[in-house]
Coordinates of C-alpha atoms in Angstrom, one line a residue:
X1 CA 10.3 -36.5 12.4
X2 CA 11.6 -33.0 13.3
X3 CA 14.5 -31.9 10.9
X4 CA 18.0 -30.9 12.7
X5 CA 17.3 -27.5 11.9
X6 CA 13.7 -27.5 13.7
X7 CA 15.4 -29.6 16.8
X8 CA 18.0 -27.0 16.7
X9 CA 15.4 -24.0 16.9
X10 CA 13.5 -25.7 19.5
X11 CA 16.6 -26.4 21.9
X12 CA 18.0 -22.1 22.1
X13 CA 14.1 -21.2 22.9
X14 CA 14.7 -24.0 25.6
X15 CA 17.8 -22.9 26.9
X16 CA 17.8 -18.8 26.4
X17 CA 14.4 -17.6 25.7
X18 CA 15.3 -14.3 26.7
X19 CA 17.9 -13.9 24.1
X20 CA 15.3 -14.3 20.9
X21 CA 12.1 -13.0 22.2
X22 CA 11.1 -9.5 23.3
X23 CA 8.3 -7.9 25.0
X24 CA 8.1 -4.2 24.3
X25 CA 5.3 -2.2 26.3
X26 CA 3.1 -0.5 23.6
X27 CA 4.4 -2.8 20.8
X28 CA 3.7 -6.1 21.8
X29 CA 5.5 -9.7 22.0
X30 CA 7.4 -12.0 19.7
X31 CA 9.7 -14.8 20.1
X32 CA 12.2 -15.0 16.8
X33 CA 15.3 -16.5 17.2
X34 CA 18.3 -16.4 14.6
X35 CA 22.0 -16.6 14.5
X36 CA 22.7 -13.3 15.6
X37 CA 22.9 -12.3 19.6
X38 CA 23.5 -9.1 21.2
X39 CA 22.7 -5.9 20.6
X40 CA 22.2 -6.4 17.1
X41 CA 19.3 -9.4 17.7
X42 CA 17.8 -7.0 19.9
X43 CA 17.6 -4.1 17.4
X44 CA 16.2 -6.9 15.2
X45 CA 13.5 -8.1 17.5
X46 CA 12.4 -4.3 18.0
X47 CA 12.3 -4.4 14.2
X48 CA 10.2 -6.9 14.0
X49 CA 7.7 -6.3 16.0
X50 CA 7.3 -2.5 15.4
X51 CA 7.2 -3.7 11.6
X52 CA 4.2 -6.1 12.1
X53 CA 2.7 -3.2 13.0
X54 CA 3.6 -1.4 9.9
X55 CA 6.0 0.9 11.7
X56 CA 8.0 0.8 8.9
X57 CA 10.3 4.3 9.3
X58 CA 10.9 3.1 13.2
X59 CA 11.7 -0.6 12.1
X60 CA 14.2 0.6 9.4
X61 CA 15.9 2.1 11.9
X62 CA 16.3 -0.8 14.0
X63 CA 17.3 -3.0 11.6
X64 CA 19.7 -0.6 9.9
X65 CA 21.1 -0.6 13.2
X66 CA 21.3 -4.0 13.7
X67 CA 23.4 -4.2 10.4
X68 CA 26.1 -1.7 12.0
X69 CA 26.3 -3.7 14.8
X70 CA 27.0 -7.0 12.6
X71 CA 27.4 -6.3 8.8
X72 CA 26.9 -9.9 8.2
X73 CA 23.6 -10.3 9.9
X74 CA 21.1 -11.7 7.0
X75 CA 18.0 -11.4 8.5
X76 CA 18.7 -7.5 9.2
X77 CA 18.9 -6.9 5.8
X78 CA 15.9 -9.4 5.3
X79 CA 13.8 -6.7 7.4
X80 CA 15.1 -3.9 6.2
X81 CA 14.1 -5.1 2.8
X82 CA 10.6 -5.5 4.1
X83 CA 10.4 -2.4 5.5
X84 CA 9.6 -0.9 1.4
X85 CA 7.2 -3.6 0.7
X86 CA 4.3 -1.9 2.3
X87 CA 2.0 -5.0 1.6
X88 CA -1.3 -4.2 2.0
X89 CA -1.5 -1.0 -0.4
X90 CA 1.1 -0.9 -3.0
X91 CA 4.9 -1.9 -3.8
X92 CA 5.8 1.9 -3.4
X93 CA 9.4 1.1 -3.9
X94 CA 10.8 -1.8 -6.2
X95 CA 14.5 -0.6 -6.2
X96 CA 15.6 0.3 -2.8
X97 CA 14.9 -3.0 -1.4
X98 CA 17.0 -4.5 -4.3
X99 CA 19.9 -2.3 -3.1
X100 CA 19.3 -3.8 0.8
X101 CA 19.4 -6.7 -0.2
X102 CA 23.2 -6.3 -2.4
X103 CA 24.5 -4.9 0.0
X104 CA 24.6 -8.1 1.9
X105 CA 26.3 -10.0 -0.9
X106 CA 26.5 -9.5 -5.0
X107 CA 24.7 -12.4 -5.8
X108 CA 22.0 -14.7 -4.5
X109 CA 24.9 -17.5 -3.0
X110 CA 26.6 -15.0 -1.5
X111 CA 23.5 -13.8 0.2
X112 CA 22.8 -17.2 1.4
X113 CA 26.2 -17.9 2.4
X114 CA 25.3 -15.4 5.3
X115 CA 21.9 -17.0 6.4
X116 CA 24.0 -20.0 8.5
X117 CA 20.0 -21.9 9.2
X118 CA 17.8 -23.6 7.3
X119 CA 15.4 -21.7 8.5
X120 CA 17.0 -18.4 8.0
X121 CA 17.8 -19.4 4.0
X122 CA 13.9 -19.9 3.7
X123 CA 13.3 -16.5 4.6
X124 CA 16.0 -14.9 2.2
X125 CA 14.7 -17.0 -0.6
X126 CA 11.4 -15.4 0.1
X127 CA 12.5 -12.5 0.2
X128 CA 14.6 -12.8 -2.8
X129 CA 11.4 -14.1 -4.8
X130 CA 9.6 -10.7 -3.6
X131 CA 11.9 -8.0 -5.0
X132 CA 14.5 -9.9 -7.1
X133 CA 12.1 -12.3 -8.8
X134 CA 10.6 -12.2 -12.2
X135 CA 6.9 -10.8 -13.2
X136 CA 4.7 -8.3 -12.1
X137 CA 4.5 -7.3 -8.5
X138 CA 1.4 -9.7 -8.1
X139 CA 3.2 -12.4 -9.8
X140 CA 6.4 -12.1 -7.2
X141 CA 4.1 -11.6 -4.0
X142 CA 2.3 -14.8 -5.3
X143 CA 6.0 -16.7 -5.6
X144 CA 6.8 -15.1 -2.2
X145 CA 4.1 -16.7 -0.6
X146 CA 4.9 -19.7 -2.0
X147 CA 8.0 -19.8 -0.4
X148 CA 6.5 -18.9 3.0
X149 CA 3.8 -21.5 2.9
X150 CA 7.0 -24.1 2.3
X151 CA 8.7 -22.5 5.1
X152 CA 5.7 -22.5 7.1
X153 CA 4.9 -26.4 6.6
X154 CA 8.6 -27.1 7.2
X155 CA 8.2 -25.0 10.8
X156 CA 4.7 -25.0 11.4
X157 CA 4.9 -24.2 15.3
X158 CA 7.4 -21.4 14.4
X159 CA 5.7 -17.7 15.5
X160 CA 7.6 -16.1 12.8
X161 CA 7.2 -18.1 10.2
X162 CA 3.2 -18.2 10.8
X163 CA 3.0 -14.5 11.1
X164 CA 4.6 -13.5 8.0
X165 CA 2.8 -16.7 6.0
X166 CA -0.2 -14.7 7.3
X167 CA 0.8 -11.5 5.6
X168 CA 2.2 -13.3 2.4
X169 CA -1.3 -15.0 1.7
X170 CA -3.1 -11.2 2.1
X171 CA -0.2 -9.5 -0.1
X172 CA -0.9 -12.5 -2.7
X173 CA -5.1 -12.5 -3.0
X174 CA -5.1 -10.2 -5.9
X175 CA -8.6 -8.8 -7.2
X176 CA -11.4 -11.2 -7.8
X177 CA -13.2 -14.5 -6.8
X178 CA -9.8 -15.8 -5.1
X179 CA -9.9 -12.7 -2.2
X180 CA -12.1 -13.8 0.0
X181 CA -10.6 -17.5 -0.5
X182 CA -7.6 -16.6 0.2
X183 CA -8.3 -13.8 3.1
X184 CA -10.2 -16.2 5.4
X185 CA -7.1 -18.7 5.2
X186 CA -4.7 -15.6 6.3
X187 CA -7.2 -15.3 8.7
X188 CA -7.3 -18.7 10.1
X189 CA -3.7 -18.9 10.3
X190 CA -3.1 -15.6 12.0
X191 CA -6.0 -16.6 14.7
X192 CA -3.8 -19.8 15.3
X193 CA -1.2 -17.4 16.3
X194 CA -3.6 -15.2 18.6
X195 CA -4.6 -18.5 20.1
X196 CA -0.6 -19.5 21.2
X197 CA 0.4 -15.7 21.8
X198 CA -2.3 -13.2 22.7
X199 CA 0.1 -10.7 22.5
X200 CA 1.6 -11.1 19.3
X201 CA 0.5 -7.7 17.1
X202 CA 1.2 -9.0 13.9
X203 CA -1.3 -12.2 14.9
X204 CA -4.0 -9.4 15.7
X205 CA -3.0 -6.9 12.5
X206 CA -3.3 -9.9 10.2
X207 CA -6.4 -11.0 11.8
X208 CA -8.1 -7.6 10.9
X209 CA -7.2 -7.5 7.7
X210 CA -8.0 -11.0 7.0
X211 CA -12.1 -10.3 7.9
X212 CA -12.6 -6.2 6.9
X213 CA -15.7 -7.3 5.5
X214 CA -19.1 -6.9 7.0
X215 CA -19.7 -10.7 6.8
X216 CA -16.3 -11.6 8.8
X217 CA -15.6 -8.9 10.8
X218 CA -17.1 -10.4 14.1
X219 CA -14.6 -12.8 13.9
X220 CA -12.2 -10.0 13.9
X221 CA -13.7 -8.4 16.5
X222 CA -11.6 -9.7 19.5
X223 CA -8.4 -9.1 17.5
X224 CA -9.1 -5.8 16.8
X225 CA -9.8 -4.9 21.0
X226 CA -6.1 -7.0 21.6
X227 CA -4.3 -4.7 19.1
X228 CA -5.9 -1.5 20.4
X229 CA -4.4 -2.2 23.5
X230 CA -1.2 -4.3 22.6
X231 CA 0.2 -2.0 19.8
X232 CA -0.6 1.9 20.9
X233 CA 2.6 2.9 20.2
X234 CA 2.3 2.9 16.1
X235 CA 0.0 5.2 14.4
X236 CA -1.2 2.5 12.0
X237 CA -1.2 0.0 14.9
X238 CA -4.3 2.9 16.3
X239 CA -6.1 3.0 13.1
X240 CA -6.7 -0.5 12.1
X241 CA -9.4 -1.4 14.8
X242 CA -11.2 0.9 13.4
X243 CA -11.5 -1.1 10.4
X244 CA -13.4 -3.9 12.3
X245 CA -15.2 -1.3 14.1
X246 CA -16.8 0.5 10.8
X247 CA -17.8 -2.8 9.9
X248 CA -19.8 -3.2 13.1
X249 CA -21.4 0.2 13.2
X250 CA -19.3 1.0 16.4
X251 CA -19.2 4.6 15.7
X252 CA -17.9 5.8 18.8
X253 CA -14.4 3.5 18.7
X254 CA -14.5 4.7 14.8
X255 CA -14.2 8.1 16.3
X256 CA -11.5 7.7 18.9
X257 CA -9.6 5.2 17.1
X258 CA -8.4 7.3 14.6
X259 CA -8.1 10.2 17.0
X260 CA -5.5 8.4 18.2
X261 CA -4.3 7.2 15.3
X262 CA -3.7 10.9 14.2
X263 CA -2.0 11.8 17.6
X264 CA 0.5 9.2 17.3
X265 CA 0.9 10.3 14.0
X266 CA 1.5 13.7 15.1
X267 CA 3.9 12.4 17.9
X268 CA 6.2 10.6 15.4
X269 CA 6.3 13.2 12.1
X270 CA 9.6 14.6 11.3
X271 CA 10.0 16.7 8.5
X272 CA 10.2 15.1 5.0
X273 CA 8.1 12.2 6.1
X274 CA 5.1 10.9 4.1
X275 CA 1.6 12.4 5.4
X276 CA -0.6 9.2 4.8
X277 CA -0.7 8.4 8.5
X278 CA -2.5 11.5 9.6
X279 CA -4.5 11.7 6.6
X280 CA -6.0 8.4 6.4
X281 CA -7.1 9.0 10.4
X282 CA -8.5 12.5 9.6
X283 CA -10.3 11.1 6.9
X284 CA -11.9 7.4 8.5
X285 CA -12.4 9.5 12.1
X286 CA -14.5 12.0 10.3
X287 CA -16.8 9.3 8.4
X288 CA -16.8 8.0 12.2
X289 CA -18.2 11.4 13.8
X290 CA -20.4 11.8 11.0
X291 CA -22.4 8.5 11.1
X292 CA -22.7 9.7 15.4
X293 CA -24.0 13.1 14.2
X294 CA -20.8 14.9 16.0
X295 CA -20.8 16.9 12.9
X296 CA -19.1 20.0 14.5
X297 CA -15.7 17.4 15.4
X298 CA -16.8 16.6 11.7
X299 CA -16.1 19.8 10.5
X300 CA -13.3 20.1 12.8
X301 CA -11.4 17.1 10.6
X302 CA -11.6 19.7 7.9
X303 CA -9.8 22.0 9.7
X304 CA -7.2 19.4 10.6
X305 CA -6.7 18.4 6.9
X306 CA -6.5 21.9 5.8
X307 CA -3.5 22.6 8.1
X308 CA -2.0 20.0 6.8
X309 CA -2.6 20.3 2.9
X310 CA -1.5 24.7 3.0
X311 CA 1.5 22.7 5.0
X312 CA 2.5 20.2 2.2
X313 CA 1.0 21.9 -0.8
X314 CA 2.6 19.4 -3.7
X315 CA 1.3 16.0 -1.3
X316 CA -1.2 14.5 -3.5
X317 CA -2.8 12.1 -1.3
X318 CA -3.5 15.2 1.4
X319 CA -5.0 17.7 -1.7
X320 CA -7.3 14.2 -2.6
X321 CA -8.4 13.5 1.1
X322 CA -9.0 17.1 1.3
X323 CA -11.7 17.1 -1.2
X324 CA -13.2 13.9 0.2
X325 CA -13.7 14.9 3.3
X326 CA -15.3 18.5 2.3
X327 CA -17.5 16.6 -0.3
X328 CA -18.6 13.8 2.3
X329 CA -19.1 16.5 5.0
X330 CA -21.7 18.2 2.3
X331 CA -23.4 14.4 1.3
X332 CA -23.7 13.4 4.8
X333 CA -25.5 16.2 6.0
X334 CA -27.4 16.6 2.8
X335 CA -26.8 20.1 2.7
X336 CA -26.7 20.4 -1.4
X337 CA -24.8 22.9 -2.6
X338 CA -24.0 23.1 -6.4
X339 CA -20.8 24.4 -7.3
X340 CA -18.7 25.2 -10.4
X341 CA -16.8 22.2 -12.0
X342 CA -13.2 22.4 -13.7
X343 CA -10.4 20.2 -14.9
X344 CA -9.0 20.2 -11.7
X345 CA -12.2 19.0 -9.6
X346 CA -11.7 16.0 -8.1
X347 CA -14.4 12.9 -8.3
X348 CA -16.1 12.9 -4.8
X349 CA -16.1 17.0 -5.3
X350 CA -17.8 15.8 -8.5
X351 CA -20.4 14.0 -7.1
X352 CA -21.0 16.4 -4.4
X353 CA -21.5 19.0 -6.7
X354 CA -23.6 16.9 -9.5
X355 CA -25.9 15.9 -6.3
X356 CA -26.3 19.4 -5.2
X357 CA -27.1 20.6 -8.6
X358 CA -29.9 18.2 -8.7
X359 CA -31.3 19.2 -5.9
X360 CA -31.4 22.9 -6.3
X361 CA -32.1 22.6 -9.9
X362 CA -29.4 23.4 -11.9
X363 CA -29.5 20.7 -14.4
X364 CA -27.1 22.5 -17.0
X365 CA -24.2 21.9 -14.3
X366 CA -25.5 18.3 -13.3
X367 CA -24.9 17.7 -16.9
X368 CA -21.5 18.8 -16.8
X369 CA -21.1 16.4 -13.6
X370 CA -22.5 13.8 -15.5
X371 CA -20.2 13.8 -18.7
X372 CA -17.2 14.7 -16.8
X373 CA -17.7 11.7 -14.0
X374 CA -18.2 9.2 -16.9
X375 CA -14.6 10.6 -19.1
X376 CA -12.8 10.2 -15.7
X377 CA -14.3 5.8 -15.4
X378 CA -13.5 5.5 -19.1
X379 CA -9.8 7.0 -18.6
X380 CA -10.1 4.9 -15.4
X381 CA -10.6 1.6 -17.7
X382 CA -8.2 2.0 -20.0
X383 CA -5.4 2.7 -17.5
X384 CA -6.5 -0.1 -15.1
X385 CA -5.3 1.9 -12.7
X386 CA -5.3 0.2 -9.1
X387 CA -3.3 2.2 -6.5
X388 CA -5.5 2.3 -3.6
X389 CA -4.8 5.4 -2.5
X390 CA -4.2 7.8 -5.4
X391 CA -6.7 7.2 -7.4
X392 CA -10.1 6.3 -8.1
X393 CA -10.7 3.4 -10.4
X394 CA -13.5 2.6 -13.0
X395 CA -16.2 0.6 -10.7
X396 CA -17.2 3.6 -8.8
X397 CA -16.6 6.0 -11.3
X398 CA -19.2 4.7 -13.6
X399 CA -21.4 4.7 -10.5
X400 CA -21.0 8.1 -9.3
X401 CA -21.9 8.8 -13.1
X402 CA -25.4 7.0 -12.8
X403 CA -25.9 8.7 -9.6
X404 CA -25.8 12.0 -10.7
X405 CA -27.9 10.6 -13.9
X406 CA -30.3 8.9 -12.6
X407 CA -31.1 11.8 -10.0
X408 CA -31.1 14.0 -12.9
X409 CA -33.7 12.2 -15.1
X410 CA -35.9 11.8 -12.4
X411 CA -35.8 15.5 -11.4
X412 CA -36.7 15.8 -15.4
X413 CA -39.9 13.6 -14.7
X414 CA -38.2 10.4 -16.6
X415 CA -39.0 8.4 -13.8
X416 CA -38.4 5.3 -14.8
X417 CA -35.7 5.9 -16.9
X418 CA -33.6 7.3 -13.6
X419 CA -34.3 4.5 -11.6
X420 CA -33.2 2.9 -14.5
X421 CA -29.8 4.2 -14.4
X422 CA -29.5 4.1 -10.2
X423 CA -30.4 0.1 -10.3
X424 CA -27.4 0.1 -13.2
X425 CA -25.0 1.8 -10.5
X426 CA -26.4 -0.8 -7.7
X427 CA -25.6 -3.8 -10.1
X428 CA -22.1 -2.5 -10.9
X429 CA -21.6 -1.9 -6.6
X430 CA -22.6 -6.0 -6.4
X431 CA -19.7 -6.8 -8.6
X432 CA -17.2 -4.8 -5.8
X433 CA -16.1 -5.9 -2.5
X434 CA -18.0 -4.7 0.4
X435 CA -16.6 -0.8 1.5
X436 CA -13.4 -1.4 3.6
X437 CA -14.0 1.6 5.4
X438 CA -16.0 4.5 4.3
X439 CA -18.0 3.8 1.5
X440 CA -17.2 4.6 -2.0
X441 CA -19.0 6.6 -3.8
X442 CA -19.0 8.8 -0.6
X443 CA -23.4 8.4 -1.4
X444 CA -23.8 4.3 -1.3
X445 CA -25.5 2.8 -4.4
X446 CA -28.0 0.8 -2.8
X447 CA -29.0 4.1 -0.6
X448 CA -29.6 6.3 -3.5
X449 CA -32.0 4.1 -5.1
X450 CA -33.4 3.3 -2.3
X451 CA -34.3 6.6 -1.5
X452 CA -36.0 6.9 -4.8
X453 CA -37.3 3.7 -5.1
X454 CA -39.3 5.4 -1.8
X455 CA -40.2 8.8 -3.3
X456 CA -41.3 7.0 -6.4
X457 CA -44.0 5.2 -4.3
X458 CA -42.2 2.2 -4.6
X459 CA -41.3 1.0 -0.9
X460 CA -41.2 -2.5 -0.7
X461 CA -38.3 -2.5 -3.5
X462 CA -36.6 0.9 -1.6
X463 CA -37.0 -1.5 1.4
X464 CA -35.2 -4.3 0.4
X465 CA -32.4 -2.0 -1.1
X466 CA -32.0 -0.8 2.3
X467 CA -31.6 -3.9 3.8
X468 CA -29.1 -4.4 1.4
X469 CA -27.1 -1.0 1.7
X470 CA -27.3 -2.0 5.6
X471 CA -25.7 -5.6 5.0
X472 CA -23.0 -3.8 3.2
X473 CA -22.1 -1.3 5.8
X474 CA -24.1 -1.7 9.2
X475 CA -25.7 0.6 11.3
X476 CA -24.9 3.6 8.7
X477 CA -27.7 6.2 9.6
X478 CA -28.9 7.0 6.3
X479 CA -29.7 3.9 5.3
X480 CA -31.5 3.1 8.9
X481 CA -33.5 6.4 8.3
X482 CA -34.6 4.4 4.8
X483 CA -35.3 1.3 6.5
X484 CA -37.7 3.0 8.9
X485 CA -39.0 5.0 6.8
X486 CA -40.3 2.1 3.9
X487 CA -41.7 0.0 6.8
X488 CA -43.6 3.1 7.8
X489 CA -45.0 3.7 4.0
X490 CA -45.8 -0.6 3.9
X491 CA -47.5 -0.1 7.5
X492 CA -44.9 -2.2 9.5
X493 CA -46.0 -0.3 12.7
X494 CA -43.3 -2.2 14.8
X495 CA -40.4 -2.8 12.4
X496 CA -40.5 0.9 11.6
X497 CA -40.6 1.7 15.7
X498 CA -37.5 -0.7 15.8
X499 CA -35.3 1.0 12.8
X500 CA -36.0 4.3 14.3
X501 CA -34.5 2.8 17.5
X502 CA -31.6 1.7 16.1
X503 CA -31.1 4.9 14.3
X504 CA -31.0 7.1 17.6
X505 CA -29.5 4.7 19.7
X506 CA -26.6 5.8 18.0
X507 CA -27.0 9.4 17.3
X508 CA -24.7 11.7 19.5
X509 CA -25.2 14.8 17.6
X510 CA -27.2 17.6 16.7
X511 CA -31.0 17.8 16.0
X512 CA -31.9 16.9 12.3
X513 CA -35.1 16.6 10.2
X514 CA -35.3 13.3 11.2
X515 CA -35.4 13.2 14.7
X516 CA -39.1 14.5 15.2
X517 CA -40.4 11.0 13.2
X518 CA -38.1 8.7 14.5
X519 CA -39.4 10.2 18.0
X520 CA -43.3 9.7 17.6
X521 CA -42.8 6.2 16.3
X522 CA -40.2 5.1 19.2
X523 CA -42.7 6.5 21.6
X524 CA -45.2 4.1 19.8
X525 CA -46.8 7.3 18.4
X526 CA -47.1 5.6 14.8
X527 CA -47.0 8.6 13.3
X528 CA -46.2 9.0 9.4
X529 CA -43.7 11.4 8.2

């Protein structure tokens, strides 16, 4: 039996839908009734919806607005609040949502005393067990969610209430064996949601997040086209197909995803705002024109990114992406360059760098690479340092280390002792989730080793590395030219004709040293490299 406060819900979406749902072109639709009315519910219903797409500056706005219009609207502050959380990355600020939230009452009665529904008590106590809560931050997402799976089984048909259940249960997977658990049942639930309102952003956001793996992003596939087209008016709305399309090898919608990503970005920036929207598309759109072969738009990402870091000089996150970006432009192409290392060189310049020094034979600066890649993974570890943005942690350190290594030795003639050292990088890779985006090390693991496994005369283990590398992050050129290239040394006539296929079906660009092989085979040539 339905509890008053569920009848009650149910009966003002029968008799005044209007007033507590919202339609918004470019943001998408929601239905989320609460006590308030007016002007201020409509702010709040804006500030919803722009926040499921993790507007969060725009949604502040509208719910600080909603506030002036009725000081004692709860669920204002509630949103507000949420606006700091910033979920999916990092809590980047514990205090100000404390502050929100006292400024609708002193103490947690008080606060409640304002939230006149059942319903609308459940979502300050969650929100209460987020930021006001005891533990670490995983420890208080992990209580939040609690609280919204309670709310969530006490409404299960409410919109709201599933869509931010959703979120909670990605904001509370934590690192290990439990992610992928935990992901596929955000995922289930925020499909539910797609299923009853196709046009519900956060249904489609959640979604993608739920499967950005290469195993589950089909499933995510159809979400990611909805919110493309539901949700253009958000910057972060643009980007996130993008992260079902990298896992799909759909280089192309990579590309001008994040183009527009960047563009809205653009649109919206007002001085003193945070950079990470246009940075974070420069950086996935050039991995995108790069895997395509576009690598003059590749280069032209650079040049994007450099405006922006001479612009904003002290933005750490812009001087980081910077380096990536130059260093995966250089890895990419394999154009190996060696270059002085300092203090200041960041990892992927590192590994750039160390690569390039190995292949043009300066093994004194390699060495450097080497020692200096492996201080910056054992600093790394004893930090345990997980911000996702700022920083690289320990895992891909060590690997980037055994890359440069590995490369090393062989180029020393210590064979087997670099492969050695590559297969220890591919073993520490298996232990990581699959790339969510552009891999990491900028030069894959399983790659690398393949492509020595095959200079080494050693194709049939280089092939199955491939295979590997290509389960991890599909379609990805490199590792395609691998796979051709070991069925051509075992004498798979056709399954080399067929990787070469696949390779320049999706190659947009420029000529490269590959193109004349994969050409005789696909013409049925068969000839060997």
């Amino acid at each position: 039996m339905k509890s008053i406060a569920q009848f009650t819900v149910a009966m003002l979406l029968m008799v005044s839908p209007l007033v507590y749902s919202v339609e918004l072109a470019g943001l998408g639709t929601i239905t989320f009734p609460t006590s308030a009315s007016g002007p201020a519910q409509d702010h709040f219903l804006r500030g919803v919806t722009i926040m499921h797409s993790f507007g969060w500056k725009e949604a502040r706005a509208e719910f600080q607005a909603a506030q002036r219009l009725d000081p004692d609207f709860a669920m204002a502050y509630w949103g507000e609040a949420l606006c700091y959380n910033h979920p999916l990355i990092g809590e980047w600020d514990p205090d100000t949502p404390k502050a929100v939230l006292r400024r609708l009452g002193d103490a947690p009665e008080a606060r409640l005393a304002k939230a006149p529904t059942h319903r609308e008590k459940g979502f300050i106590r969650a929100v209460e067990a987020l930021f006001l809560g005891d533990g670490d931050t995983l420890t208080r997402r992990r209580a939040y969610m609690e609280a919204m799976r309670e709310l969530h089984e006490a409404y299960p048909e409410d919109e709201e209430v599933t869509a931010f259940y959703a979120l909670s249960l990605l904001m509370s997977a934590g690192r290990g064996d439990d992610v992928m658990r935990t992901n596929v049942l955000a995922g289930a639930v925020a499909l539910q949601l797609l299923d009853r309102n196709p046009n519900h952003p956060g249904a489609a956001h959640y979604t993608i997040h739920a499967f950005d793996d290469p195993v589950h992003a089909p499933l995510a596939l159809p979400a990611a086209r909805v919110f493309a087209r539901i949700a253009e008016k958000v910057s972060h709305a643009r980007h996130m197909p993008s992260h079902i399309f990298i896992q799909r090898g759909m280089w192309d919608q990579v590309s001008s995803s994040n183009q527009s990503a960047y563009e809205a970005a653009v649109d919206l920036y007002e001085p003193g705002d945070r950079l990470d929207d246009m940075v974070h598309a420069l950086d996935w759109g050039q991995y995108g024109d790069l895997q395509r072969g576009d690598y003059e738009r590749a280069a032209h990402w650079i040049e994007l990114m450099e405006g922006i870091a001479e612009r904003a000089p002290d933005d750490e996150l812009a001087a980081m992406r910077l380096a990536g970006v130059k260093a995966r432009y250089a890895i990419e192409r394999e154009d190996w360059q060696g270059e002085p290392v300092t203090d200041r060189t960041s990892p992927t310049q590192l590994l750039a760098f160390g690569l390039g020094a190995v292949h043009t034979g300066d093994f004194e600066l390699a060495e450097t690479v080497v020692e200096k890649l492996a201080e910056k993974a054992e600093e790394a570890a004893s930090k345990d340092d997980h911000r996702f943005y700022y920083s690289f942690t320990a895992k891909p350190l060590k690997i980037m280390s055994r890359e440069v290594a590995g490369l090393l030795e062989i180029a020393r003639g210590n064979t087997e002792a670099g492969l050695a050292l590559l297969s220890e990088g591919v073993d520490i890779d298996e232990s990581r989730h699959p790339p969510i985006g552009a891999p990491s090390p900028l030069k894959p693991a399983h790659e690398l080793y393949g492509e020595a496994l095959l200079t080494a005369g050693r194709p049939e283990e280089a092939l199955a590395m491939f295979e590997r590398s290509l389960e991890r992050m599909p379609n990805r050129p490199l590792s395609l030219r691998g796979l051709a290239r070991a069925h051509v040394a075992l004498g798979n006539a056709e399954d080399a004709r067929s990787a070469y296929a696949r390779l320049e079906s999706g190659w947009q660009g420029r000529d490269v040293a590959w193109r004349q092989e994969a050409a005789g085979h696909v013409a049925g040539a068969g000839a060997s490299e």
